[in-house]
Every structure is written in C-alpha cells, then in structure tokens.
Short mmCIF file of C-alpha atoms and ligand atoms in Angstrom, two decimals:
data_model
loop_
_atom_site.label_atom_id
_atom_site.label_comp_id
_atom_site.label_asym_id
_atom_site.label_seq_id
_atom_site.Cartn_x
_atom_site.Cartn_y
_atom_site.Cartn_z
CA MET A 1 0.00 0.00 0.00
CA PHE A 2 1.38 3.40 -1.01
CA ASN A 3 -0.06 6.46 0.73
CA ILE A 4 -0.24 9.50 -1.51
CA ALA A 5 -1.11 13.01 -0.32
CA VAL A 6 -3.09 14.73 -3.07
CA LEU A 7 -2.99 18.53 -3.12
CA PRO A 8 -4.89 19.84 -6.16
CA GLY A 9 -4.37 23.51 -5.22
CA ASP A 10 -5.76 26.25 -7.45
CA GLY A 11 -6.89 26.96 -11.01
CA ILE A 12 -6.43 23.99 -13.31
CA GLY A 13 -4.93 21.99 -10.40
CA ALA A 14 -8.39 20.68 -9.58
CA GLU A 15 -8.85 19.50 -13.19
CA ILE A 16 -5.52 17.84 -13.89
CA VAL A 17 -4.81 16.08 -10.60
CA PRO A 18 -7.87 13.76 -10.83
CA GLU A 19 -6.58 12.59 -14.24
CA ALA A 20 -3.26 11.54 -12.70
CA VAL A 21 -5.12 9.78 -9.88
CA LYS A 22 -7.20 7.95 -12.50
CA VAL A 23 -4.03 6.81 -14.27
CA LEU A 24 -2.43 5.63 -11.01
CA ASN A 25 -5.56 3.64 -10.22
CA ALA A 26 -5.30 1.97 -13.63
CA ILE A 27 -1.66 1.12 -12.91
CA GLY A 28 -2.64 -0.24 -9.49
CA LYS A 29 -5.29 -2.44 -11.06
CA LYS A 30 -3.08 -3.74 -13.84
CA TYR A 31 0.06 -4.42 -11.78
CA GLY A 32 -1.53 -5.29 -8.44
CA HIS A 33 -0.58 -2.26 -6.33
CA SER A 34 -2.76 -0.37 -4.00
CA PHE A 35 -2.56 3.41 -3.82
CA ARG A 36 -4.41 5.26 -1.07
CA PHE A 37 -5.12 8.92 -1.85
CA THR A 38 -5.81 11.54 0.82
CA ASP A 39 -6.72 15.08 -0.21
CA GLY A 40 -5.26 18.18 1.45
CA LEU A 41 -5.61 21.93 1.06
CA ILE A 42 -2.84 24.17 -0.22
CA GLY A 43 -2.36 27.59 -1.83
CA GLY A 44 -5.24 29.95 -2.49
CA ALA A 45 -7.76 27.18 -1.82
CA ALA A 46 -6.30 26.84 1.70
CA ILE A 47 -6.25 30.61 2.24
CA ASP A 48 -9.95 30.76 1.34
CA ALA A 49 -10.83 27.82 3.59
CA VAL A 50 -8.63 28.33 6.66
CA GLY A 51 -6.73 31.61 6.19
CA VAL A 52 -3.21 30.26 5.54
CA PRO A 53 -1.64 28.83 2.36
CA LEU A 54 -0.01 25.83 4.06
CA PRO A 55 -2.20 24.57 6.91
CA GLU A 56 -0.65 22.41 9.66
CA ASP A 57 -2.98 19.55 8.69
CA THR A 58 -1.59 19.57 5.16
CA LEU A 59 1.99 19.54 6.38
CA LYS A 60 1.19 16.64 8.71
CA LEU A 61 -0.54 14.75 5.89
CA CYS A 62 2.48 15.23 3.61
CA ASN A 63 4.94 14.15 6.30
CA GLU A 64 2.93 11.01 7.00
CA SER A 65 2.53 10.03 3.33
CA ASP A 66 4.88 8.11 1.03
CA ALA A 67 4.74 10.84 -1.63
CA VAL A 68 2.89 14.04 -2.49
CA LEU A 69 1.08 14.79 -5.76
CA LEU A 70 0.53 18.52 -6.23
CA GLY A 71 -1.46 20.33 -8.93
CA ALA A 72 -0.59 24.02 -9.01
CA ILE A 73 -1.11 26.98 -6.75
CA GLY A 74 -1.68 30.70 -7.02
CA GLY A 75 -3.81 33.07 -9.04
CA PRO A 76 -4.73 36.73 -9.36
CA LYS A 77 -7.15 36.54 -6.44
CA TRP A 78 -4.27 36.10 -3.96
CA ASP A 79 -1.53 38.12 -5.71
CA THR A 80 -1.99 41.20 -3.57
CA LEU A 81 -1.79 39.47 -0.17
CA PRO A 82 1.28 40.08 2.02
CA VAL A 83 4.22 37.96 0.85
CA HIS A 84 4.05 35.34 3.66
CA LEU A 85 0.41 34.65 2.78
CA ARG A 86 0.89 34.38 -0.98
CA PRO A 87 0.57 30.84 -2.28
CA GLU A 88 4.15 30.42 -3.55
CA ALA A 89 6.11 32.14 -0.79
CA GLY A 90 3.73 30.94 1.92
CA ALA A 91 3.16 27.37 0.76
CA LEU A 92 5.46 26.00 -1.92
CA LEU A 93 8.79 27.21 -0.55
CA PRO A 94 8.02 26.24 3.08
CA LEU A 95 6.63 22.85 1.97
CA ARG A 96 9.83 22.09 0.03
CA LYS A 97 11.88 23.20 3.00
CA ALA A 98 9.81 21.20 5.52
CA LEU A 99 10.10 18.03 3.44
CA GLY A 100 13.85 18.58 2.94
CA LEU A 101 13.47 18.58 -0.84
CA TYR A 102 16.78 19.93 -2.00
CA ALA A 103 16.68 18.65 -5.58
CA ASN A 104 14.27 19.43 -8.37
CA LEU A 105 14.39 17.13 -11.39
CA ARG A 106 12.91 18.30 -14.63
CA PRO A 107 13.22 16.15 -17.73
CA ALA A 108 12.96 17.88 -21.11
CA ILE A 109 12.12 15.18 -23.60
CA LEU A 110 11.00 15.81 -27.12
CA TYR A 111 8.10 13.62 -28.18
CA ASN A 112 8.36 12.91 -31.89
CA ALA A 113 4.63 13.42 -32.31
CA LEU A 114 5.00 16.99 -30.99
CA ILE A 115 8.07 18.03 -32.92
CA ASN A 116 6.11 20.77 -34.68
CA ALA A 117 4.97 22.27 -31.37
CA SER A 118 8.48 23.55 -30.65
CA THR A 119 9.47 26.97 -31.87
CA LEU A 120 12.91 25.60 -32.79
CA LYS A 121 13.88 23.84 -36.00
CA ARG A 122 13.44 20.08 -36.24
CA GLU A 123 17.17 19.39 -36.78
CA VAL A 124 18.07 21.33 -33.63
CA ILE A 125 15.68 19.57 -31.29
CA GLU A 126 15.03 16.11 -32.73
CA GLY A 127 15.81 13.46 -30.10
CA ILE A 128 16.58 15.76 -27.18
CA ASP A 129 16.41 14.14 -23.77
CA ILE A 130 17.83 16.38 -21.04
CA MET A 131 17.54 16.09 -17.27
CA VAL A 132 17.92 19.41 -15.48
CA ILE A 133 18.65 19.18 -11.75
CA ARG A 134 18.07 22.34 -9.77
CA GLU A 135 19.19 22.93 -6.19
CA LEU A 136 16.00 23.82 -4.37
CA THR A 137 16.53 24.92 -0.81
CA GLY A 138 19.54 27.23 -0.87
CA GLY A 139 20.80 30.30 -2.65
CA LEU A 140 19.08 33.62 -3.25
CA TYR A 141 15.54 32.43 -2.65
CA PHE A 142 16.30 31.42 0.93
CA GLY A 143 19.01 33.92 1.91
CA GLU A 144 18.42 36.83 4.24
CA LYS A 145 16.40 39.66 2.68
CA LYS A 146 16.05 43.22 3.82
CA ARG A 147 14.99 46.70 2.79
CA GLU A 148 16.42 49.95 4.05
CA LYS A 149 15.48 53.55 3.59
CA THR A 150 18.09 55.64 1.82
CA PRO A 151 18.16 59.39 1.30
CA ALA A 152 17.11 58.81 -2.30
CA GLY A 153 14.42 56.17 -1.60
CA GLN A 154 15.11 52.56 -0.60
CA SER A 155 17.69 49.84 -1.06
CA ALA A 156 16.91 46.12 -1.11
CA VAL A 157 19.21 43.18 -0.36
CA ASP A 158 18.92 39.48 -1.20
CA THR A 159 21.68 37.20 0.05
CA LEU A 160 23.15 34.32 -1.95
CA VAL A 161 24.70 31.69 0.32
CA TYR A 162 25.85 28.15 -0.48
CA SER A 163 27.74 25.75 1.78
CA THR A 164 30.02 22.93 0.63
CA GLU A 165 27.56 20.45 2.09
CA GLU A 166 24.66 21.82 0.05
CA ILE A 167 26.73 21.76 -3.12
CA VAL A 168 28.06 18.23 -2.56
CA ARG A 169 24.64 16.65 -2.04
CA ILE A 170 23.10 18.15 -5.19
CA ALA A 171 26.21 17.58 -7.30
CA ARG A 172 26.37 13.95 -6.13
CA LEU A 173 22.82 13.46 -7.35
CA GLY A 174 23.90 14.98 -10.67
CA PHE A 175 26.80 12.53 -11.00
CA GLU A 176 24.64 9.57 -9.94
CA ILE A 177 21.95 10.39 -12.49
CA ALA A 178 24.59 11.02 -15.19
CA MET A 179 26.03 7.54 -14.44
CA LYS A 180 22.66 6.03 -15.33
CA ARG A 181 22.45 8.04 -18.56
CA LYS A 182 25.05 9.18 -21.09
CA LYS A 183 27.66 10.07 -18.42
CA ILE A 184 27.91 13.74 -19.37
CA LEU A 185 27.32 16.29 -16.62
CA HIS A 186 27.18 20.04 -17.20
CA SER A 187 27.62 22.00 -13.98
CA VAL A 188 26.31 25.52 -14.49
CA ASP A 189 27.52 28.53 -12.49
CA LYS A 190 28.70 32.11 -12.77
CA ALA A 191 32.17 31.56 -11.34
CA ASN A 192 33.63 34.52 -13.23
CA VAL A 193 31.57 36.87 -11.04
CA LEU A 194 30.08 35.19 -7.96
CA GLU A 195 31.99 33.86 -4.96
CA SER A 196 29.26 31.29 -4.27
CA SER A 197 29.77 30.03 -7.83
CA ARG A 198 33.52 29.76 -7.29
CA LEU A 199 32.88 27.53 -4.28
CA TRP A 200 30.33 25.62 -6.39
CA ARG A 201 32.86 24.99 -9.15
CA GLU A 202 35.69 23.96 -6.79
CA THR A 203 33.38 21.60 -4.90
CA VAL A 204 31.91 19.97 -8.00
CA THR A 205 35.39 19.52 -9.50
CA GLU A 206 36.60 17.82 -6.33
CA LEU A 207 33.57 15.52 -6.20
CA GLY A 208 34.08 14.69 -9.87
CA LYS A 209 37.21 12.74 -8.91
CA GLU A 210 34.89 10.11 -7.42
CA TYR A 211 33.16 9.75 -10.79
CA PRO A 212 35.98 9.35 -13.35
CA GLU A 213 33.58 7.86 -15.90
CA VAL A 214 31.47 11.01 -16.00
CA GLU A 215 32.62 13.78 -18.32
CA LEU A 216 32.24 16.92 -16.22
CA ILE A 217 31.84 20.20 -18.11
CA HIS A 218 31.63 23.53 -16.29
CA MET A 219 29.59 26.17 -18.08
CA TYR A 220 28.67 29.75 -17.25
CA VAL A 221 24.94 30.27 -16.93
CA ASP A 222 24.74 32.88 -19.70
CA ASN A 223 26.52 30.53 -22.09
CA CYS A 224 24.25 27.67 -21.01
CA ALA A 225 21.17 29.74 -21.79
CA MET A 226 22.59 30.37 -25.25
CA GLN A 227 23.71 26.77 -25.87
CA LEU A 228 20.30 25.43 -24.89
CA VAL A 229 18.72 27.06 -27.91
CA ARG A 230 21.76 26.83 -30.19
CA TRP A 231 22.62 23.12 -29.77
CA PRO A 232 20.60 21.45 -27.03
CA LYS A 233 21.67 17.95 -28.05
CA GLN A 234 25.06 18.52 -26.35
CA PHE A 235 23.33 18.23 -22.97
CA ASP A 236 22.50 15.07 -21.05
CA VAL A 237 22.35 16.09 -17.36
CA ILE A 238 22.62 19.68 -16.12
CA VAL A 239 23.10 20.49 -12.44
CA THR A 240 22.84 24.02 -11.14
CA GLU A 241 21.95 26.26 -8.21
CA ASN A 242 18.48 27.47 -7.31
CA MET A 243 17.93 30.69 -9.26
CA PHE A 244 19.88 29.66 -12.37
CA GLY A 245 17.92 26.40 -12.28
CA ASP A 246 14.62 28.21 -11.99
CA ILE A 247 15.32 30.01 -15.24
CA LEU A 248 17.11 27.24 -17.15
CA THR A 249 14.48 24.61 -16.34
CA ASP A 250 11.82 26.79 -17.95
CA GLN A 251 14.02 27.44 -20.94
CA ALA A 252 14.96 23.77 -21.39
CA SER A 253 11.36 22.74 -21.04
CA MET A 254 10.22 25.08 -23.78
CA LEU A 255 12.49 23.33 -26.27
CA THR A 256 9.91 20.60 -26.22
CA GLY A 257 6.86 22.67 -27.09
CA SER A 258 4.18 22.93 -24.46
CA ILE A 259 4.51 23.55 -20.77
CA GLY A 260 1.48 21.30 -20.40
CA MET A 261 3.74 18.30 -21.10
CA LEU A 262 6.41 18.84 -18.46
CA PRO A 263 6.60 16.89 -15.23
CA SER A 264 8.84 17.54 -12.25
CA ALA A 265 10.03 15.76 -9.14
CA SER A 266 11.38 17.31 -5.98
CA ILE A 267 13.35 14.81 -3.95
CA GLY A 268 16.00 14.54 -1.28
CA GLY A 269 13.99 14.08 1.92
CA ASN A 270 11.87 11.14 3.06
CA VAL A 271 8.79 12.20 1.09
CA GLY A 272 9.04 13.28 -2.56
CA LEU A 273 6.87 15.97 -4.13
CA TYR A 274 5.65 15.54 -7.70
CA GLU A 275 4.01 18.30 -9.70
CA PRO A 276 3.72 19.61 -13.23
CA SER A 277 6.20 22.35 -14.12
CA HIS A 278 3.47 24.80 -15.04
CA GLY A 279 1.35 27.04 -12.83
CA SER A 280 -2.37 27.22 -12.17
CA ALA A 281 -3.17 28.69 -15.61
CA PRO A 282 -6.02 30.96 -14.44
CA ASP A 283 -6.66 31.97 -18.06
CA ILE A 284 -8.02 28.51 -18.92
CA ALA A 285 -9.15 27.26 -15.50
CA GLY A 286 -12.60 25.68 -15.40
CA GLN A 287 -12.77 25.30 -19.18
CA LYS A 288 -11.61 21.66 -19.45
CA LYS A 289 -8.83 22.82 -21.77
CA ALA A 290 -5.87 22.03 -19.52
CA ASN A 291 -3.43 19.38 -20.65
CA PRO A 292 -3.18 16.78 -17.85
CA LEU A 293 -0.12 15.00 -19.32
CA ALA A 294 2.46 16.94 -17.26
CA THR A 295 0.68 15.82 -14.10
CA ILE A 296 0.27 12.26 -15.37
CA LEU A 297 4.00 12.16 -16.22
CA SER A 298 4.73 13.57 -12.74
CA ALA A 299 2.82 10.60 -11.32
CA ALA A 300 5.12 8.36 -13.39
CA MET A 301 8.14 10.09 -11.82
CA MET A 302 6.53 9.54 -8.40
CA ILE A 303 6.24 5.81 -8.78
CA ARG A 304 9.76 5.61 -10.21
CA TYR A 305 11.62 7.76 -7.66
CA SER A 306 9.53 7.26 -4.52
CA PHE A 307 8.18 3.72 -4.98
CA ASN A 308 10.87 2.18 -7.23
CA LEU A 309 8.21 0.98 -9.69
CA ASP A 310 10.28 1.41 -12.87
CA ARG A 311 8.23 -0.93 -15.06
CA GLU A 312 4.98 0.78 -14.03
CA ALA A 313 6.47 4.25 -14.60
CA GLU A 314 7.50 3.18 -18.08
CA ALA A 315 4.00 1.86 -18.71
CA ILE A 316 2.62 5.36 -18.05
CA GLU A 317 5.27 7.04 -20.20
CA ASP A 318 4.71 4.59 -23.06
CA ALA A 319 0.94 5.09 -22.83
CA VAL A 320 1.45 8.87 -23.17
CA VAL A 321 3.63 8.36 -26.27
CA ARG A 322 0.99 6.12 -27.84
CA VAL A 323 -1.83 8.58 -27.11
CA LEU A 324 0.19 11.33 -28.80
CA ASP A 325 1.08 9.06 -31.72
CA LEU A 326 -2.64 8.35 -32.14
CA GLY A 327 -3.12 12.08 -32.62
CA TYR A 328 -5.06 13.05 -29.48
CA ARG A 329 -4.43 16.67 -28.56
CA THR A 330 -5.56 19.16 -25.93
CA PRO A 331 -5.73 22.75 -27.29
CA ASP A 332 -2.20 23.71 -26.14
CA ILE A 333 -0.61 21.05 -28.37
CA MET A 334 -3.19 21.05 -31.16
CA GLU A 335 -1.94 20.90 -34.74
CA ASP A 336 -3.42 20.20 -38.18
CA ASN A 337 -5.27 16.87 -38.22
CA GLY A 338 -5.03 16.53 -34.42
CA LYS A 339 -7.98 14.85 -32.68
CA PRO A 340 -9.26 17.35 -30.10
CA VAL A 341 -9.83 16.07 -26.57
CA ASN A 342 -10.56 17.82 -23.29
CA THR A 343 -8.72 17.32 -20.01
CA GLU A 344 -10.80 14.37 -18.89
CA GLU A 345 -10.80 12.65 -22.27
CA MET A 346 -7.00 12.90 -22.42
CA GLY A 347 -6.81 11.12 -19.04
CA ASP A 348 -9.21 8.45 -20.34
CA LYS A 349 -7.06 7.88 -23.44
CA VAL A 350 -3.98 7.28 -21.30
CA VAL A 351 -5.93 4.84 -19.10
CA GLU A 352 -7.14 2.97 -22.21
CA GLN A 353 -3.56 2.54 -23.38
CA ILE A 354 -2.45 1.25 -19.99
CA ILE A 355 -5.27 -1.22 -19.63
CA GLY A 356 -4.78 -2.29 -23.26
P1 LIG B 1 1.17 29.20 -15.91
O1 LIG B 1 2.15 28.10 -16.04
O2 LIG B 1 0.05 28.97 -14.98
O3 LIG B 1 0.57 29.56 -17.35
C1 LIG B 1 1.37 30.03 -18.44
C2 LIG B 1 0.65 29.74 -19.76
O4 LIG B 1 0.69 28.35 -20.03
C3 LIG B 1 -0.83 30.12 -19.71
O5 LIG B 1 -1.21 30.62 -20.98
C4 LIG B 1 -1.54 28.81 -19.45
O6 LIG B 1 -2.84 28.74 -19.97
C5 LIG B 1 -0.62 27.81 -20.14
N1 LIG B 1 -0.64 26.52 -19.44
C6 LIG B 1 -0.07 26.22 -18.25
N2 LIG B 1 -0.32 24.96 -17.92
C7 LIG B 1 -1.06 24.42 -18.92
C8 LIG B 1 -1.66 23.14 -19.15
N3 LIG B 1 -1.53 22.11 -18.29
N4 LIG B 1 -2.35 22.97 -20.27
C9 LIG B 1 -2.50 23.96 -21.15
N5 LIG B 1 -1.97 25.18 -21.02
C10 LIG B 1 -1.27 25.42 -19.90
O7 LIG B 1 2.00 30.50 -15.48
P2 LIG B 1 1.48 31.95 -15.08
O8 LIG B 1 0.31 32.32 -15.92
O9 LIG B 1 2.69 32.78 -15.08
O10 LIG B 1 1.03 31.80 -13.58
C11 LIG B 1 -0.32 31.59 -13.18
C12 LIG B 1 -0.35 31.38 -11.67
O11 LIG B 1 0.33 30.18 -11.36
C13 LIG B 1 0.33 32.49 -10.89
O12 LIG B 1 -0.41 32.75 -9.72
C14 LIG B 1 1.68 31.90 -10.56
O13 LIG B 1 2.19 32.49 -9.40
C15 LIG B 1 1.33 30.46 -10.35
N6 LIG B 1 2.43 29.50 -10.55
C16 LIG B 1 2.42 28.40 -9.73
C17 LIG B 1 3.37 27.43 -9.89
C18 LIG B 1 3.30 26.21 -9.03
O14 LIG B 1 2.27 25.92 -8.45
N7 LIG B 1 4.36 25.44 -8.92
C19 LIG B 1 4.37 27.55 -10.88
C20 LIG B 1 4.32 28.67 -11.73
C21 LIG B 1 3.34 29.64 -11.55
#
C-alpha cells in the first residue's frame, strides 16, 4: 500500500490532478498495487478555507505520506496578499523546505509526435532528452532579505549563500543520475563573477574525482542559456543552483513545445513531491482545456523515484507516447489533423492505453 497526499491547489490543479489519480488507479489495477489517496488543502484554496496557504494539517498529511502529488497553486485573487500569505512564498517554498526537498528534477524530452509544437527547428531539437537538476533549498531564494530607507528612496538586499555540504549533495545526485544516462554532466555557475559560484565549481570539480567515468563540463549560466537554444543535443544532465535552475528549467522545457507536457520531481527528503512544471493557468481554469499530461507524467516520476516501480512508470510514459502518436491533442498542443480532446478525455485515453 502506497499512501499519496493529493494537493490539487488552485486553477487547473483541480482539473488535472484527478486525471493523474485515475491513471495511477489503472496502474494499481493492472500491476496489483494499491494506492491510497488523501486530499489536502494548499495555496489559495487553503487561504480561502482556513486563512493560511499551508495549513498544519496539510503539512502533517504530507509528512505522513509516502509521496505528495501537487497540482498548481496561485492566481490573481491572492496576488496582492502580504508575501508570507501568498501561495508560492507561503506554501510552496516552506513545503519544500519542511520536506527537505533539496533537488528538483525536470526532464525535457521531445516527443516525436510533438516536434512541430516547438518553436525551434526540427534538426536542432530532434531526439533531445535532457535532465535538469536544480538545487532547491539554498541560494538567493532562501538567503536573508532586507529593505532599508536611503536618502534617495530605498535599497533592497537578497543574500546568496551556499555551503560545501549543500553543493556536494546536489552535485552527487547529478553525477549519480549522469552515471545512469550518457555520463555527461554540465555544472552551471557564474564563477567569473560570484563567490558562491567559485565555491560551487571547486566543490563539483573535487567531487568529480569520485566519478571518473562522467565527463564533467563547467559552463557559465549565460553561455548555457545560449547553448540550450543553439545546440541542445550537447546536454544530457545539467546540475545548477536554485535561481539559475529556476530560469534554465523553464528554458529547457520550452524546447519541447508545451509547458502542459512537463513533469517535475522534488526529492532529497523522506517524502518526494511531484508536480507539473506549469502554474495554475487561471486563463483557462474551469474550461476543461488544460493538458493533464504533465501531471500524469509527474505521477510516473513519483512511482519511479519514490516507490521504485520502474516498469509501471515506463507503462505510463509509453501510454502517453501512444496517445500522442494516435493524434489526441488538448488545445495547447493542437496541430493540423489533431484529434481534439478535453482534459478528462485525455486522461481516459492514457488509461485505455495502460489497460490495453
Ligand atoms: P502558468 O504556467 O500557470 O501559465 C502560463 C501559460 O501556459 C498560460 O497561458 C496557461 O494557460 C498555459 N498553461 C499552463 N499549464 C497548462 C496546461 N496544463 N495545459 C495547457 N496550457 C497550460 O503560469 P502563469 O500564468 O505565469 O502563472 C499563473 C499562476 O500560477 C500564478 O499565480 C503563478 O504564481 C502560479 N504558478 C504556480 C506554480 C506552481 O504551483 N508550482 C508555478 C508557476 C506559476
């Protein structure tokens, strides 16, 4: 029995998460596993219900579960609240911190059926399969912040701190994942300017001695941003710090077309958190237009990384490929001759492929 905390959150979260649950139930039925789902409140939905974006009950539920499946949080309704009450700052960051999730894994895989959805040329992107690993609990987003009055107005400070320990644990994950793939690891920093990046580079280089089979390439973040659109096929695994990773993961993911296709896993602690890379898409919420595949693929990552069910994870991923090959498309990935489906129908198509 695997206990899964289900946090649909806001906007399209409530539409896409049930599709992933449906797919997991199909997997459970086919392969003889039992998944128990318990719902919890988070984000704007939690603010509306109980006044805070991350209620104690939700935190307890997550801590007591084997994994967490999250939809998305946030929306215009809560954008003007004080920072500590806003869905992201008040829920997502503290949840990651509380669960000790120091690594965010975001695969960027190009599905052949969607090659035309990318804005880049076919020959540049064909066959790309990149894993971007972002450090998630250190750096600028968690450093001390302050504002001060100055004679001319105000000054603001964000602090960027990294310790050797934080760098080693994320870099080790990078090397370990590279060992299971093509054994090429790009470590991305800004060591020509930032002291924290110089420590990053020294530490990763030292750790690299333990992994002689992995080709370690250091790259400045500005160059990496350029190389990702110039020649993305050079990348296999990328490991980087929090803010650079925030930006590069979005950029890498867009190589593949739609944000509605991109899963993510946050791991490192006892309980992993799995969520689509996109937000709550308030512009299409409630219209059954949302693509549930990112969430379904996040569920595949969940059963792979948290439950070690590799065969079952592959069954989900293969089912998604087949559904795309059959031409089924939600509006975000629609193309000529595509067969239009809504959120729920897309989930049903994946289930059909799993059950066979
Ligand atoms: P977004 O990812 O929600 O949407 C960007 C664009 O992509 C929109 O046009 C949207 O319709 C489209 N899109 C996103 N997911 C889609 C899907 N599954 N299927 C089809 N189209 C999809 O980003 P945003 O508009 O910048 O942010 C909206 C809200 O989400 C904000 O409140 C933001 O703070 C929040 N947000 C939350 C998370 C999270 O929960 N992890 C991440 C990013 C943004």
